[in-house]
Coordinates of C-alpha atoms in Angstrom, one line a residue:
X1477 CA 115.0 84.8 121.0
X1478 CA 115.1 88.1 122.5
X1479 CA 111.5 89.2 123.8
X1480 CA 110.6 92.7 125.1
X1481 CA 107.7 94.0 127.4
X1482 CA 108.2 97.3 126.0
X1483 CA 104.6 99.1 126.0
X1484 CA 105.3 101.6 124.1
X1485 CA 106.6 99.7 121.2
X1486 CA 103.3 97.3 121.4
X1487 CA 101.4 100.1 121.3
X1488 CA 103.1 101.7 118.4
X1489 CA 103.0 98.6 116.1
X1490 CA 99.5 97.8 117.0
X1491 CA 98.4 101.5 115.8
X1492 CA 100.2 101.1 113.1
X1493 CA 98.1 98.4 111.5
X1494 CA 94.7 100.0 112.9
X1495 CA 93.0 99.7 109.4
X1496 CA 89.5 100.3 107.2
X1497 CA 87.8 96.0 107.6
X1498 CA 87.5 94.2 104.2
X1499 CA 86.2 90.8 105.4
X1500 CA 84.3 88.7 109.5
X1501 CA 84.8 84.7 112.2
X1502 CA 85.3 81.8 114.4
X1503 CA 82.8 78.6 113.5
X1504 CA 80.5 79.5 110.4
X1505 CA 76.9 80.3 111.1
X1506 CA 74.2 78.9 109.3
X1507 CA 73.7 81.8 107.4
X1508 CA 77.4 82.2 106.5
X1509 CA 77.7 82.4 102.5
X1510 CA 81.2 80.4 103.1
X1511 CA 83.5 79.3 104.9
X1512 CA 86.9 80.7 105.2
X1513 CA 89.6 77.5 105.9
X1514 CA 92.7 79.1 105.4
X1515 CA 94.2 82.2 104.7
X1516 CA 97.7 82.0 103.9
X1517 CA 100.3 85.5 103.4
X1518 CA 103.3 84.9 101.9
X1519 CA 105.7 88.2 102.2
X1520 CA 109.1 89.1 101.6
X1521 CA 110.3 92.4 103.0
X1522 CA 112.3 94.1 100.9
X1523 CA 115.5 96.2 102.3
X1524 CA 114.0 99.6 101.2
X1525 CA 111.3 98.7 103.4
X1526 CA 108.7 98.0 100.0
X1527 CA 106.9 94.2 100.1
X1528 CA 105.8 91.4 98.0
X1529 CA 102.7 89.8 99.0
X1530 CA 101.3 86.3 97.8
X1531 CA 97.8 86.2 99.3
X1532 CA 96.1 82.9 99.5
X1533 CA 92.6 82.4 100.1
X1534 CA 91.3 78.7 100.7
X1535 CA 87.3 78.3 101.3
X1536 CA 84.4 76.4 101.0
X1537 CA 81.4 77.2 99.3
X1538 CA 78.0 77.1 101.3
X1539 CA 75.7 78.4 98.6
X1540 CA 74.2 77.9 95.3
X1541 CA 77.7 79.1 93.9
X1542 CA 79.1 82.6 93.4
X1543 CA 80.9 84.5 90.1
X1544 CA 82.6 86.9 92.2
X1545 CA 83.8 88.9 95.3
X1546 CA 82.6 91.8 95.3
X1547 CA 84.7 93.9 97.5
X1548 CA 88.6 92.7 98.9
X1549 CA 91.0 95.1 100.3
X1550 CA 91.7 97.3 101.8
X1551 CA 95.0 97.5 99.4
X1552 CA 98.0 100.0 100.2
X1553 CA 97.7 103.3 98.5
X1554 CA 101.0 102.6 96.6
X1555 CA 101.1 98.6 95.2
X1556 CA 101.2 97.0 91.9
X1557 CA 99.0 93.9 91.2
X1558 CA 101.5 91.2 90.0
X1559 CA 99.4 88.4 88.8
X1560 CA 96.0 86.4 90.3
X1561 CA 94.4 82.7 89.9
X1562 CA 91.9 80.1 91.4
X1563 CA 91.7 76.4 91.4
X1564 CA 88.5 74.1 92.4
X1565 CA 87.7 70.7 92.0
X1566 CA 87.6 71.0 88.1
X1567 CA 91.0 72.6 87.5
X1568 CA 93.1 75.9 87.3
X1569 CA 89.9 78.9 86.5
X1570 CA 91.2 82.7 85.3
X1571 CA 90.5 85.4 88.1
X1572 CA 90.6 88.9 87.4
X1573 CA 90.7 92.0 89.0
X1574 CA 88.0 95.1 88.4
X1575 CA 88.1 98.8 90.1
X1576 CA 91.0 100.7 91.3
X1577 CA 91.9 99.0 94.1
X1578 CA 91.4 102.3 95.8
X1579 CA 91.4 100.8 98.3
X1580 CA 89.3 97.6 97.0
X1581 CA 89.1 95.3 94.2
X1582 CA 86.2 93.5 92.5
X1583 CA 87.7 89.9 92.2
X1584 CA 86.0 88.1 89.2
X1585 CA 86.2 84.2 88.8
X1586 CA 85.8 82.4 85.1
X1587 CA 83.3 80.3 86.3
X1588 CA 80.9 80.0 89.2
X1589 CA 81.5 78.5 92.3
X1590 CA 79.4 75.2 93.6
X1591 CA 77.6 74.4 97.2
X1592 CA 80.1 72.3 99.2
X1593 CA 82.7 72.5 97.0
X1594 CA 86.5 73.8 98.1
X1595 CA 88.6 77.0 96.5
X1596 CA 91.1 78.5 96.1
X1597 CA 91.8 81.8 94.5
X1598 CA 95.7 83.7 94.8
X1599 CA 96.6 86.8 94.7
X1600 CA 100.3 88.6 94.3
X1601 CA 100.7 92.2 94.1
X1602 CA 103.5 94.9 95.4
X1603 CA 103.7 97.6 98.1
X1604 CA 105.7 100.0 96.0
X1605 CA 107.1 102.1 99.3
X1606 CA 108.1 101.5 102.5
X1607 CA 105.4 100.4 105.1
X1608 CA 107.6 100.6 108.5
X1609 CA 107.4 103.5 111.1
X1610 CA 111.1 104.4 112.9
X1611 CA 111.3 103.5 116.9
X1612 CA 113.5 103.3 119.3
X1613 CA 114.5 101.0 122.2
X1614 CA 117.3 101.2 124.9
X1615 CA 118.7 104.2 122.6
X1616 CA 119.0 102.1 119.1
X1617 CA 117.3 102.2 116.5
X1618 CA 114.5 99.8 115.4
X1619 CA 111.9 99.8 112.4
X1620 CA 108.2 98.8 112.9
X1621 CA 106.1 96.8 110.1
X1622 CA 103.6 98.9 109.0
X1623 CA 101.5 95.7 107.4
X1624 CA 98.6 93.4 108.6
X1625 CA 96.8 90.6 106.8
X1626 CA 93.1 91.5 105.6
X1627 CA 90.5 91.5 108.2
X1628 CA 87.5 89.2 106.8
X1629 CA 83.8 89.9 108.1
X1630 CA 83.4 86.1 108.5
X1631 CA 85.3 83.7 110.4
X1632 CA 88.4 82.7 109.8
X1633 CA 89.4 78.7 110.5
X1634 CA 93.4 79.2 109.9
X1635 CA 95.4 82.5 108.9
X1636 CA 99.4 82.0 108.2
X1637 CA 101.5 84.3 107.4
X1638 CA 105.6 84.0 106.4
X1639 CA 107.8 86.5 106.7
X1640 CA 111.2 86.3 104.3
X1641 CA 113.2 88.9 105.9
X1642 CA 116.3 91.4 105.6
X1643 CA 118.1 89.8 108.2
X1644 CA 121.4 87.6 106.8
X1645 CA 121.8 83.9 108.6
X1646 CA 125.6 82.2 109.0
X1647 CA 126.2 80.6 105.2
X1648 CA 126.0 77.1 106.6
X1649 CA 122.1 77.9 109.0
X1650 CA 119.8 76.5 105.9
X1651 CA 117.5 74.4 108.6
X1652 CA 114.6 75.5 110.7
X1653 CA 115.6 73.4 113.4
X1654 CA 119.6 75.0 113.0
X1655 CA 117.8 78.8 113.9
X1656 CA 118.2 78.7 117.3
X1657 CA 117.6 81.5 119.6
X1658 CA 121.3 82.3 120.0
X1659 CA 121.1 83.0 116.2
X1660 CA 118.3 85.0 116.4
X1661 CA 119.4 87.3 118.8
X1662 CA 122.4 87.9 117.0
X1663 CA 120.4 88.8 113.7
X1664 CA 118.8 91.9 116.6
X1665 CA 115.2 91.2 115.5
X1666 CA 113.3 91.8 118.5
X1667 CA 109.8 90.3 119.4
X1668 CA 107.3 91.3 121.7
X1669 CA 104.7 88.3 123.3
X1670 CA 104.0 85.4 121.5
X1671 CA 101.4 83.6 123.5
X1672 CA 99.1 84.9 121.7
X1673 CA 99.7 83.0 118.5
X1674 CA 99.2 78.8 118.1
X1675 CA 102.8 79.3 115.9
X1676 CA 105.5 81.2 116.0
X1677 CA 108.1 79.3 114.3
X1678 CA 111.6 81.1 113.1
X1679 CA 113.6 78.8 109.9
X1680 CA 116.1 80.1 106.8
X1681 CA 115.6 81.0 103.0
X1682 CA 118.1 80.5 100.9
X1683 CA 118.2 83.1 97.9
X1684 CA 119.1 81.3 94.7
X1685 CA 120.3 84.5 92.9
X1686 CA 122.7 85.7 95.6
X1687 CA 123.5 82.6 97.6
X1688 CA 122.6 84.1 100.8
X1689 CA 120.2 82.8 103.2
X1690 CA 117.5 85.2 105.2
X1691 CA 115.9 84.8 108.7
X1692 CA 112.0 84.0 108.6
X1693 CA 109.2 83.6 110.4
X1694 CA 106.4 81.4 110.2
X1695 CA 103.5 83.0 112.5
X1696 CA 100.7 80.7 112.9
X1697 CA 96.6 81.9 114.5
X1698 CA 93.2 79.5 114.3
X1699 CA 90.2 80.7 114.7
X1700 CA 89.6 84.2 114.2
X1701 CA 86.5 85.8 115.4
X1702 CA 85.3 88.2 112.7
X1703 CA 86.8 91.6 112.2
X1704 CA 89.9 90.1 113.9
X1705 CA 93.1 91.7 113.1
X1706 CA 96.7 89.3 113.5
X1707 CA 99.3 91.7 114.1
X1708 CA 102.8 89.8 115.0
X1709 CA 105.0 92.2 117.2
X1710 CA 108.3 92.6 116.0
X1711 CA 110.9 94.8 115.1
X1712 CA 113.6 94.7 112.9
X1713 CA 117.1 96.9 113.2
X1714 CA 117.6 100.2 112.0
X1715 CA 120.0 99.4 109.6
X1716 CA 118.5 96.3 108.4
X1717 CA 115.5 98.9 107.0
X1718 CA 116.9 102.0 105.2
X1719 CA 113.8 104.0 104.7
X1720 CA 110.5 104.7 106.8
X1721 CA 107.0 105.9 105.6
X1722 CA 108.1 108.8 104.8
X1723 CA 110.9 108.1 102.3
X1724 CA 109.8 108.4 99.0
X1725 CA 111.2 105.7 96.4
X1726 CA 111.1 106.2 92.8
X1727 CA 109.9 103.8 90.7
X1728 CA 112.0 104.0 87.8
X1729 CA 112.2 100.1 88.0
X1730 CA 109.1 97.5 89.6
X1731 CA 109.3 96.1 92.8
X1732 CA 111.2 93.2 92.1
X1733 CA 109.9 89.7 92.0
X1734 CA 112.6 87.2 92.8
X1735 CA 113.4 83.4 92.9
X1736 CA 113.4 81.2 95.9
X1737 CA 115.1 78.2 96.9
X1738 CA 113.2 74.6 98.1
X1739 CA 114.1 74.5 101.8
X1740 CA 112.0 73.0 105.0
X1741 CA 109.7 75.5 106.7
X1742 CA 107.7 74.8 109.9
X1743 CA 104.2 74.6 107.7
X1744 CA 103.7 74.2 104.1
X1745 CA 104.9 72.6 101.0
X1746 CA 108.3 74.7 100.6
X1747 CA 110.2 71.6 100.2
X1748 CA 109.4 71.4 96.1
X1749 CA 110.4 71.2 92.8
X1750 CA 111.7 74.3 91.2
X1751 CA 109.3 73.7 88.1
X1752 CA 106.2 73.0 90.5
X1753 CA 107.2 75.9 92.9
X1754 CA 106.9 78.3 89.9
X1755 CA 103.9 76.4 89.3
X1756 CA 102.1 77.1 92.6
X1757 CA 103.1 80.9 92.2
X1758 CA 103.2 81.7 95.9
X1759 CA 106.4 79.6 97.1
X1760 CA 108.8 80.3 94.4
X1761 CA 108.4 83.7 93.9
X1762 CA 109.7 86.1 96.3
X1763 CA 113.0 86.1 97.2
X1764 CA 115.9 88.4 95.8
X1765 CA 119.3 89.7 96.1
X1766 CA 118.0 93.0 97.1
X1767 CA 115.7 91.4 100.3
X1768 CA 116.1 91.3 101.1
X1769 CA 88.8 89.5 102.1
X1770 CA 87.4 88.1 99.6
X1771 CA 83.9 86.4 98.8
X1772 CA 80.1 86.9 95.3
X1773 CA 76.3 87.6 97.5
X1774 CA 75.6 91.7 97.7
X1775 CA 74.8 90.6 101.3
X1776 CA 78.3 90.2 102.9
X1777 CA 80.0 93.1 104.4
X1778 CA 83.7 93.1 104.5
X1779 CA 85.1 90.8 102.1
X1780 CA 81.9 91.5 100.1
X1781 CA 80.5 88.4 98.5
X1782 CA 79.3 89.6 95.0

């Protein structure tokens, strides 16, 4: 792959994400109200720069039980909540959204949560405009994510994140293992230091609606200390991005929400049947033609327990 050491564009992207805290890390205290196991972001990056986002909390319960989160955000000033769930040991539980996301939610569960028991609660929603910044580097043009994960005020055992993006792959690279480095130079994605991450794994999605197949990236971090940011460097081509911030973008029509193809990713359970893919909401949902914190005690700061 190609790697820069360019300070400048570190620097940028890094600012970029600098953000209001909706969560906190690292191995749970005794006090801790739960634990946070996995946080998993599923994103496709649209070509006009807008996102869809399948967030993916996983924890365990530590106390008598919660109803609630009472705070989780901070959401983009511009998104649309597609759709939210949980599951627990006793089946598939409603979750709802309260407030104006502006920039939090109240995230309401149907039933209350039990000591030592395991979660999970999704949610999808839109950003509905673009969130990259314009850069430059050796005299082309380049495009900088404006977009982190939420920052949680507990620990965080595992976050993942999985980027579909607007970067076409040869019609025959459908693999992980077939994206070499050779093939992701040639898509010009450019990546600042990795080292800092446990994963950093590149593989393909293939779009079912337009038969094409999009470079990704799997970015793997364990054991966030609280309040920790995870802000991949990388930069995607001018002209693989047509707008910036500052672009506006009507809405005449939604964000779209498209259809993905099973394929093999470096971490997860992509490889699945159509019907259970639209089942699990997350990993067969965003895809197109086009590309292409959160816990219920008043005690938590952050991802506000409620």
């Amino acid at each position: 792959m190609r790697r820069i050491a360019l300070l400048s564009l570190a620097t940028l992207l890094v600012a970029l994400l600098v953000a209001p805290v909706a969560a906190r890390w690292g191995v749970a205290a005794q006090s801790d109200p739960i634990t946070l196991d996995l946080v998993d972001n599923y994103v496709t990056v649209l070509s006009d720069g807008r996102l869809n986002v399948c967030y993916t909390l996983t924890f365990t319960e530590l106390e008598s039980g919660r109803d609630r989160f009472r705070a989780v955000g901070p959401f983009p000033d511009n998104h649309t909540i597609v759709s939210s769930s949980g599951s627990g040991p006793d089946g598939v539980f409603t979750v709802t959204l309260s407030g104006d996301g502006q920039p939090y939610y109240q995230v309401n569960f149907e039933r209350s949560t039990s000591k030592g028991q395991q979660y999970e609660v999704m949610i999808r929603y839109t950003v509905d405009r673009s969130v990259f910044d314009e850069t430059t580097y050796e005299g082309q043009s380049y495009r900088a994510i404006g977009w982190a994960p939420f920052e949680w005020s507990l620990p965080i055992t595992r976050q993942e994140i999985r980027y579909i993006l607007p970067l076409e792959l040869p019609e025959d690279i459908t693999q992980a293992e077939q994206v070499t480095d050779e093939i992701v130079n040639a898509s010009g994605l450019l990546v600042n230091d990795t080292s800092d991450f446990d994963r950093w794994v590149y593989f393909s999605t293939p779009d079912e609606q337009s038969g094409k197949n999009w470079l990704s990236l799997f970015v793997r971090k364990d054991n966030l200390r609280p309040e920790t940011g995870m802000v991949p460097s990388f930069f995607l081509p001018g002209s693989a991005i047509s707008t910036t911030k500052e672009t506006p973008i009507p809405l005449d029509q939604p964000t779209l929400i498209p259809t993905l193809v099973s394929t093999t990713t470096p971490s997860g359970p992509l490889g699945l049947p159509k019907n259970v893919r639209d089942a699990v909401g997350c990993l067969g949902a965003f895809v197109s033609a086009v590309v292409l914190g959160l816990v219920g005690d008043d005690n938590v700061d952050g991802g506000l327990l409620g």
